[in-house]
Amino acid sequence: MKIEILTPDSKVYEGEIESIRVPGQKGSFQVLKDHAPIISTLDKGMVRIIDEAGKELIYEIDGGVIEVKANKIILLSESVK
Amino acid sequence: MANLKAIRIRIASVKSTRQITSAMKMVSAAKLRKAQDKIVRLRPYANKLHEILVNLSQSLADAEVENVFARKSAPGKILIVAVTSNRGLCGAFNANIVKEAKRLLADKYYDQYMSGNVYFLAIGKKGHDLLRKQGLKIASEYNALLNDLTFEKTAEIAGKIMADFARGDLDRVEIIYNHFKNAAVQILTTEEFLPVETAPAAGKQGPPADYIYEPDSESIMKELIPTSLKIQFYKAVLDSYVAENGARMTAMHKATDNATQMIRDLTLQYNKARQASITNQILEVVSGAEALKG
C-alpha cells in the first residue's frame, strides 16, 4: 500500500506500508491491504504505521481526514508531530 | 578643485549604495525562491482537499449542508484584512494595498464606513502604519506573522476571524493582497473571504467512487469547510509574501541599475572637470613662461 501524509507546510511521510491505524471520529480503525474505499475524518490522536520492513512509526496528528482508495492512502492533517 | 573633490565623494557614496541595493536584491531573490517552495509544498494538500470536497458535494447531491460560513446577511460590520509587508523598499507594494482599501471604503462600504462599522486587520507593519495614519479603525494587527510564516500561525488568525463571523460579530470579511504573477508584476486582488459562496460547483468528473463515509458525508463536509477556508487564507498571505519579495527584488534591481548609470555619468563629469583643470594649469604655466621670456 502507498501512503502520503500531507500537511499544508510539508509532506511528512511517503512510502510503502503494511498497515496503518488511525483515530477515526467514530473510533480508531486499522487499514490493511485491499481496504474498501473510505473517507473519514480523524480526531486528535496517534497514527501508527507499520512499514514494509515491519518497523513501527508513530505520528501525533491534530485531527484531519483520511482517504483510502485502491491501496492508495492519503492522510491530510493540519499539524503532524 | 573643490568641485572635483565633491564629485569624487559622490561617486564613492553612490558606489556604496549600489553595493547595498545589489545585496538586498540577492537576499530578496533567495527569499523569493524559498517562499515559492512553500507554495509548491502547499499545492498537493490543497489539491487533495479540493478533490475530496468535490467528491463529497457530488455524493451529497442536492442535500443542502448547513454552513455557518455561508450565512448571508445585510453587510453591517465589515472586516478588511490588509496584507502588506513588514519592510519597505519594495516599490508601490504597500501603497497599492492602502489605495485599494480606500477605494473599497469609498465605493462598496461607504455607508458602513460612515457609521464606523468598518474594521481593519493588518498583517504587515507598513500597511498597519499607513492605515493608522489615515485614521482608520484597526481591530488587530499580526505583523509578527510575516517574520515566520507557517500554516499553523496563519490558521490561528483565520480561525479567530471565522469564529467572529460565526458568532455574528462580523457580516463580511474581505482580504486585500498582492497576487504574485511574476517577479515584476503584482496583481492587486480583493477577495471576499466570508461569507463563502455556497456549494462549490460540482464538476463533471464521472460517477463518484463508491466510498464509505465515516461518520457520514455531511459531517465530513462540515469538518472540512473550515479547513479549506484556512487554506484559502493561508494561500492569500503566502501569495502576498511571495509577491513582496518579487517586488523588492525588482525594486532593488532597478535601484542597482540606476546607481550604475549614475556612477557612469558622475565619472564622465569628473573626468571632464579633471581635464579642464589640467588645461587650466598648463595655460598658467605656458603664459607664465611667456611672460618671463618677454
Short mmCIF file of C-alpha atoms in Angstrom, two decimals:
data_model
loop_
_atom_site.label_atom_id
_atom_site.label_comp_id
_atom_site.label_asym_id
_atom_site.label_seq_id
_atom_site.Cartn_x
_atom_site.Cartn_y
_atom_site.Cartn_z
CA MET A 1 0.00 0.00 0.00
CA LYS A 2 1.15 3.50 -0.74
CA ILE A 3 0.69 6.30 1.71
CA GLU A 4 1.17 10.04 1.73
CA ILE A 5 0.85 12.12 4.86
CA LEU A 6 0.43 15.77 3.96
CA THR A 7 0.25 18.98 5.93
CA PRO A 8 -0.09 22.45 4.41
CA ASP A 9 3.57 23.10 5.19
CA SER A 10 5.16 19.88 4.06
CA LYS A 11 4.97 16.27 3.08
CA VAL A 12 5.55 14.41 6.32
CA TYR A 13 5.79 10.86 5.06
CA GLU A 14 5.55 8.99 1.82
CA GLY A 15 6.15 5.32 1.25
CA GLU A 16 5.03 1.72 1.07
CA ILE A 17 3.44 0.36 4.23
CA GLU A 18 1.84 -2.79 5.61
CA SER A 19 -0.84 -1.24 7.77
CA ILE A 20 -1.93 1.98 9.39
CA ARG A 21 -4.02 2.63 12.47
CA VAL A 22 -5.79 6.00 12.67
CA PRO A 23 -8.00 7.73 15.25
CA GLY A 24 -11.28 7.89 13.30
CA GLN A 25 -14.02 10.07 14.62
CA LYS A 26 -16.22 7.04 15.29
CA GLY A 27 -13.35 5.14 16.84
CA SER A 28 -9.89 4.08 15.95
CA PHE A 29 -9.56 1.77 12.96
CA GLN A 30 -6.89 -0.03 11.03
CA VAL A 31 -6.36 -0.08 7.30
CA LEU A 32 -4.77 -3.14 5.70
CA LYS A 33 -4.19 -4.05 2.08
CA ASP A 34 -7.30 -4.03 -0.16
CA HIS A 35 -9.36 -1.99 2.24
CA ALA A 36 -12.66 -0.72 0.82
CA PRO A 37 -12.61 2.90 -0.33
CA ILE A 38 -13.26 5.16 2.61
CA ILE A 39 -13.18 8.81 3.53
CA SER A 40 -13.15 9.51 7.22
CA THR A 41 -12.48 12.46 9.45
CA LEU A 42 -9.94 11.93 12.18
CA ASP A 43 -9.72 13.02 15.76
CA LYS A 44 -6.68 14.26 17.58
CA GLY A 45 -4.52 11.28 18.42
CA MET A 46 -1.84 8.85 17.35
CA VAL A 47 -1.28 7.39 13.92
CA ARG A 48 0.56 4.07 13.92
CA ILE A 49 2.17 2.92 10.74
CA ILE A 50 3.84 -0.45 10.17
CA ASP A 51 6.13 -0.06 7.20
CA GLU A 52 7.28 -2.77 4.83
CA ALA A 53 10.22 -3.67 7.00
CA GLY A 54 7.88 -4.22 9.93
CA LYS A 55 9.08 -1.11 11.67
CA GLU A 56 6.55 0.91 13.64
CA LEU A 57 6.26 4.65 13.04
CA ILE A 58 4.14 6.85 15.26
CA TYR A 59 2.84 10.30 14.41
CA GLU A 60 0.69 12.57 16.50
CA ILE A 61 -1.95 14.38 14.49
CA ASP A 62 -4.24 17.21 15.37
CA GLY A 63 -7.31 15.95 13.53
CA GLY A 64 -7.64 15.66 9.80
CA VAL A 65 -9.07 13.47 7.11
CA ILE A 66 -8.05 10.20 5.50
CA GLU A 67 -8.89 8.87 2.09
CA VAL A 68 -8.29 5.25 1.13
CA LYS A 69 -8.81 4.14 -2.45
CA ALA A 70 -7.32 1.28 -4.42
CA ASN A 71 -4.45 0.71 -1.96
CA LYS A 72 -3.57 4.35 -2.02
CA ILE A 73 -3.89 6.25 1.23
CA ILE A 74 -3.81 9.97 1.65
CA LEU A 75 -3.86 11.49 5.09
CA LEU A 76 -4.39 15.22 5.39
CA SER A 77 -3.80 16.91 8.70
CA GLU A 78 -3.30 20.50 9.74
CA SER A 79 -0.49 19.57 12.03
CA VAL A 80 1.62 16.44 12.46
CA LYS A 81 4.31 15.82 15.02
CA MET B 1 39.32 71.85 -7.38
CA ALA B 2 36.60 71.74 -4.72
CA ASN B 3 34.22 70.62 -7.42
CA LEU B 4 36.49 67.70 -8.26
CA LYS B 5 36.56 66.55 -4.69
CA ALA B 6 32.79 66.85 -4.32
CA ILE B 7 32.26 64.64 -7.35
CA ARG B 8 34.74 62.09 -6.05
CA ILE B 9 32.88 61.87 -2.76
CA ARG B 10 29.55 61.47 -4.53
CA ILE B 11 30.90 58.65 -6.67
CA ALA B 12 32.10 56.84 -3.57
CA SER B 13 28.75 57.27 -1.86
CA VAL B 14 26.74 56.07 -4.87
CA LYS B 15 29.07 53.09 -5.15
CA SER B 16 28.41 52.03 -1.58
CA THR B 17 24.67 52.49 -2.10
CA ARG B 18 24.87 50.27 -5.13
CA GLN B 19 26.58 47.62 -3.06
CA ILE B 20 23.73 47.68 -0.57
CA THR B 21 20.95 47.58 -3.14
CA SER B 22 22.57 44.75 -5.03
CA ALA B 23 23.00 42.77 -1.80
CA MET B 24 19.34 43.37 -0.96
CA LYS B 25 18.40 42.15 -4.38
CA MET B 26 20.25 38.90 -3.78
CA VAL B 27 18.58 38.45 -0.40
CA SER B 28 15.14 39.03 -1.90
CA ALA B 29 15.85 36.59 -4.68
CA ALA B 30 16.76 33.90 -2.16
CA LYS B 31 13.70 34.64 -0.05
CA LEU B 32 11.52 34.62 -3.14
CA ARG B 33 12.67 31.15 -4.03
CA LYS B 34 12.07 29.89 -0.52
CA ALA B 35 8.59 31.36 -0.44
CA GLN B 36 7.78 29.84 -3.79
CA ASP B 37 8.85 26.47 -2.45
CA LYS B 38 6.28 26.89 0.30
CA ILE B 39 3.54 27.42 -2.24
CA VAL B 40 4.66 24.35 -4.14
CA ARG B 41 4.51 22.32 -0.93
CA LEU B 42 1.04 23.60 -0.13
CA ARG B 43 -0.30 22.59 -3.51
CA PRO B 44 -0.69 18.80 -3.05
CA TYR B 45 -2.57 19.35 0.20
CA ALA B 46 -4.83 22.00 -1.29
CA ASN B 47 -5.49 19.95 -4.41
CA LYS B 48 -6.34 16.81 -2.48
CA LEU B 49 -8.62 18.70 -0.13
CA HIS B 50 -10.41 20.21 -3.08
CA GLU B 51 -10.75 16.79 -4.67
CA ILE B 52 -12.33 15.34 -1.55
CA LEU B 53 -14.69 18.31 -1.25
CA VAL B 54 -15.83 17.94 -4.86
CA ASN B 55 -16.28 14.24 -4.28
CA LEU B 56 -18.35 14.91 -1.19
CA SER B 57 -20.52 17.53 -2.78
CA GLN B 58 -21.29 15.04 -5.54
CA SER B 59 -22.35 12.37 -3.11
CA LEU B 60 -24.41 14.91 -1.20
CA ALA B 61 -26.09 15.82 -4.47
CA ASP B 62 -28.77 18.35 -3.65
CA ALA B 63 -28.91 17.93 0.08
CA GLU B 64 -28.08 21.37 1.47
CA VAL B 65 -25.44 21.26 4.15
CA GLU B 66 -25.96 23.77 6.86
CA ASN B 67 -22.94 26.03 6.74
CA VAL B 68 -22.42 28.83 9.22
CA PHE B 69 -19.80 30.39 6.98
CA ALA B 70 -22.25 30.89 4.15
CA ARG B 71 -24.64 33.00 6.20
CA LYS B 72 -25.61 35.93 4.02
CA SER B 73 -26.90 38.93 5.84
CA ALA B 74 -27.03 42.65 5.19
CA PRO B 75 -23.43 43.86 5.44
CA GLY B 76 -23.39 45.58 8.80
CA LYS B 77 -19.96 45.02 10.28
CA ILE B 78 -17.12 44.70 7.86
CA LEU B 79 -13.60 43.46 8.40
CA ILE B 80 -10.96 44.22 5.83
CA VAL B 81 -7.79 42.18 6.04
CA ALA B 82 -4.93 44.17 4.56
CA VAL B 83 -1.92 42.01 3.79
CA THR B 84 1.21 44.11 3.35
CA SER B 85 4.84 43.76 4.35
CA ASN B 86 6.95 44.45 7.41
CA ARG B 87 9.70 46.17 5.49
CA GLY B 88 9.70 48.87 2.89
CA LEU B 89 11.86 49.34 -0.20
CA CYS B 90 9.54 47.32 -2.37
CA GLY B 91 8.08 49.93 -4.65
CA ALA B 92 4.37 50.67 -4.53
CA PHE B 93 3.63 47.31 -2.93
CA ASN B 94 2.15 48.66 0.31
CA ALA B 95 0.79 51.92 -1.03
CA ASN B 96 -1.31 49.99 -3.54
CA ILE B 97 -2.99 47.99 -0.79
CA VAL B 98 -3.90 51.12 1.13
CA LYS B 99 -5.15 52.77 -2.03
CA GLU B 100 -7.35 49.77 -2.75
CA ALA B 101 -8.62 49.76 0.82
CA LYS B 102 -9.62 53.40 0.50
CA ARG B 103 -11.31 52.72 -2.80
CA LEU B 104 -13.27 49.91 -1.16
CA LEU B 105 -14.35 52.27 1.60
CA ALA B 106 -15.48 54.91 -0.85
CA ASP B 107 -17.26 52.60 -3.29
CA LYS B 108 -18.53 49.49 -1.67
CA TYR B 109 -18.78 50.17 2.04
CA TYR B 110 -19.39 53.90 2.19
CA ASP B 111 -22.43 53.66 4.47
CA GLN B 112 -20.76 51.23 6.84
CA TYR B 113 -17.65 53.41 6.91
CA MET B 114 -19.72 56.48 7.77
CA SER B 115 -21.39 54.65 10.64
CA GLY B 116 -17.99 53.44 11.85
CA ASN B 117 -18.52 49.75 11.22
CA VAL B 118 -15.53 49.01 9.06
CA TYR B 119 -12.58 47.48 10.85
CA PHE B 120 -9.15 46.60 9.60
CA LEU B 121 -6.94 43.67 10.38
CA ALA B 122 -3.37 44.44 9.48
CA ILE B 123 -0.84 41.82 8.55
CA GLY B 124 2.37 43.70 7.91
CA LYS B 125 3.81 46.69 9.68
CA LYS B 126 3.96 49.01 6.70
CA GLY B 127 0.28 48.68 5.91
CA HIS B 128 -0.53 48.98 9.60
CA ASP B 129 1.32 52.31 9.85
CA LEU B 130 -0.20 53.68 6.67
CA LEU B 131 -3.75 52.73 7.68
CA ARG B 132 -3.30 54.18 11.13
CA LYS B 133 -2.10 57.45 9.64
CA GLN B 134 -5.33 57.59 7.66
CA GLY B 135 -7.21 57.40 10.93
CA LEU B 136 -8.89 54.08 10.11
CA LYS B 137 -10.03 51.69 12.79
CA ILE B 138 -7.64 48.82 13.23
CA ALA B 139 -9.15 45.93 15.11
CA SER B 140 -5.92 43.98 15.42
CA GLU B 141 -2.51 43.53 13.88
CA TYR B 142 -0.45 40.43 13.25
CA ASN B 143 2.78 41.92 11.99
CA ALA B 144 4.96 39.25 13.54
CA LEU B 145 3.34 36.61 11.37
CA LEU B 146 5.43 37.58 8.36
CA ASN B 147 8.69 37.00 10.20
CA ASP B 148 8.00 33.31 10.34
CA LEU B 149 5.15 32.39 8.05
CA THR B 150 3.69 28.97 8.83
CA PHE B 151 0.31 27.45 8.26
CA GLU B 152 -0.30 26.88 11.95
CA LYS B 153 0.08 30.53 12.88
CA THR B 154 -1.90 31.74 9.92
CA ALA B 155 -4.68 29.26 10.63
CA GLU B 156 -4.95 30.65 14.14
CA ILE B 157 -5.74 34.11 12.78
CA ALA B 158 -8.14 32.72 10.22
CA GLY B 159 -9.78 30.71 13.00
CA LYS B 160 -10.36 33.84 15.05
CA ILE B 161 -11.92 35.67 12.14
CA MET B 162 -14.12 32.68 11.35
CA ALA B 163 -15.27 32.41 14.96
CA ASP B 164 -16.20 36.10 14.98
CA PHE B 165 -18.13 35.61 11.79
CA ALA B 166 -19.92 32.50 13.04
CA ARG B 167 -20.91 34.36 16.21
CA GLY B 168 -22.36 37.16 14.13
CA ASP B 169 -19.83 39.80 15.20
CA LEU B 170 -18.85 40.24 11.58
CA ASP B 171 -21.01 40.18 8.49
CA ARG B 172 -18.43 40.32 5.79
CA VAL B 173 -14.70 39.77 5.53
CA GLU B 174 -12.57 40.92 2.63
CA ILE B 175 -8.91 40.25 2.02
CA ILE B 176 -6.78 42.67 0.06
CA TYR B 177 -3.42 41.37 -1.07
CA ASN B 178 -0.95 41.41 -3.91
CA HIS B 179 -1.13 38.35 -6.08
CA PHE B 180 2.20 37.19 -7.45
CA LYS B 181 2.20 37.00 -11.22
CA ASN B 182 5.93 37.21 -11.75
CA ALA B 183 8.79 38.95 -10.02
CA ALA B 184 8.00 42.24 -11.73
CA VAL B 185 4.20 42.14 -11.73
CA GLN B 186 1.86 42.04 -8.75
CA ILE B 187 -1.86 41.92 -9.28
CA LEU B 188 -3.85 43.72 -6.64
CA THR B 189 -6.54 41.31 -5.53
CA THR B 190 -9.61 41.80 -3.38
CA GLU B 191 -11.18 38.58 -2.29
CA GLU B 192 -14.38 38.03 -0.37
CA PHE B 193 -13.29 35.62 2.32
CA LEU B 194 -16.58 35.36 4.19
CA PRO B 195 -19.37 34.55 3.61
CA VAL B 196 -18.32 31.75 1.30
CA GLU B 197 -20.04 31.09 -1.96
CA THR B 198 -22.37 28.17 -1.26
CA ALA B 199 -21.52 24.75 -2.63
CA PRO B 200 -18.54 24.55 -4.97
CA ALA B 201 -19.79 23.94 -8.49
CA ALA B 202 -19.93 20.16 -8.81
CA GLY B 203 -17.54 19.31 -11.59
CA LYS B 204 -18.42 16.65 -14.09
CA GLN B 205 -15.88 14.05 -13.16
CA GLY B 206 -17.83 10.91 -13.93
CA PRO B 207 -19.69 8.90 -11.31
CA PRO B 208 -18.37 9.37 -7.78
CA ALA B 209 -16.35 6.49 -6.41
CA ASP B 210 -18.13 4.21 -4.01
CA TYR B 211 -16.72 5.48 -0.76
CA ILE B 212 -17.62 4.58 2.77
CA TYR B 213 -18.09 7.84 4.61
CA GLU B 214 -17.30 8.00 8.27
CA PRO B 215 -19.14 9.32 10.24
CA ASP B 216 -21.21 10.48 7.19
CA SER B 217 -20.65 12.71 4.21
CA GLU B 218 -22.44 15.65 5.77
CA SER B 219 -20.31 15.74 8.93
CA ILE B 220 -17.15 15.35 6.90
CA MET B 221 -18.23 18.29 4.79
CA LYS B 222 -18.82 20.37 7.91
CA GLU B 223 -15.43 19.40 9.22
CA LEU B 224 -13.62 20.21 6.03
CA ILE B 225 -15.14 23.59 5.20
CA PRO B 226 -13.22 25.42 7.96
CA THR B 227 -10.02 23.69 6.89
CA SER B 228 -10.47 24.72 3.32
CA LEU B 229 -11.18 28.30 4.42
CA LYS B 230 -7.98 28.33 6.43
CA ILE B 231 -6.11 27.08 3.41
CA GLN B 232 -7.62 29.85 1.33
CA PHE B 233 -6.49 32.42 3.88
CA TYR B 234 -3.01 30.94 4.10
CA LYS B 235 -2.75 30.92 0.32
CA ALA B 236 -3.55 34.63 0.19
CA VAL B 237 -0.95 35.55 2.82
CA LEU B 238 1.66 33.32 1.25
CA ASP B 239 0.90 34.73 -2.18
CA SER B 240 1.39 38.22 -0.83
CA TYR B 241 4.67 37.22 0.81
CA VAL B 242 5.98 35.85 -2.47
CA ALA B 243 4.81 38.98 -4.28
CA GLU B 244 6.52 41.16 -1.68
CA ASN B 245 9.87 39.55 -2.26
CA GLY B 246 9.36 39.72 -6.00
CA ALA B 247 8.51 43.39 -5.76
CA ARG B 248 11.55 44.09 -3.61
CA MET B 249 13.81 42.17 -5.92
CA THR B 250 12.61 44.20 -8.89
CA ALA B 251 12.82 47.48 -6.99
CA MET B 252 16.36 46.72 -5.88
CA HIS B 253 17.33 45.61 -9.36
CA LYS B 254 16.16 48.95 -10.72
CA ALA B 255 17.95 50.81 -7.95
CA THR B 256 21.17 48.97 -8.75
CA ASP B 257 20.81 49.82 -12.43
CA ASN B 258 20.15 53.45 -11.61
CA ALA B 259 23.19 53.59 -9.37
CA THR B 260 25.35 52.11 -12.14
CA GLN B 261 24.08 54.71 -14.58
CA MET B 262 24.69 57.46 -12.06
CA ILE B 263 28.25 56.33 -11.46
CA ARG B 264 28.86 56.38 -15.18
CA ASP B 265 27.53 59.93 -15.51
CA LEU B 266 29.45 61.16 -12.50
CA THR B 267 32.69 59.58 -13.71
CA LEU B 268 32.27 61.35 -17.03
CA GLN B 269 31.66 64.63 -15.24
CA TYR B 270 34.66 64.01 -13.03
CA ASN B 271 36.96 63.34 -15.95
CA LYS B 272 35.73 66.43 -17.78
CA ALA B 273 36.40 68.57 -14.74
CA ARG B 274 39.80 66.99 -14.29
CA GLN B 275 40.70 67.66 -17.92
CA ALA B 276 39.54 71.24 -17.66
CA SER B 277 41.65 71.81 -14.58
CA ILE B 278 44.73 70.29 -16.23
CA THR B 279 44.22 72.50 -19.28
CA ASN B 280 43.97 75.49 -16.98
CA GLN B 281 47.18 74.57 -15.21
CA ILE B 282 49.08 74.15 -18.47
CA LEU B 283 47.77 77.51 -19.67
CA GLU B 284 49.02 79.10 -16.50
CA VAL B 285 52.46 77.54 -16.84
CA VAL B 286 52.77 78.45 -20.50
CA SER B 287 51.61 82.03 -20.04
CA GLY B 288 53.91 82.36 -17.04
CA ALA B 289 56.86 81.21 -19.18
CA GLU B 290 55.83 83.63 -21.97
CA ALA B 291 55.83 86.48 -19.51
CA LEU B 292 59.34 85.63 -18.30
CA LYS B 293 60.66 85.49 -21.85
CA GLY B 294 59.25 88.93 -22.64
#
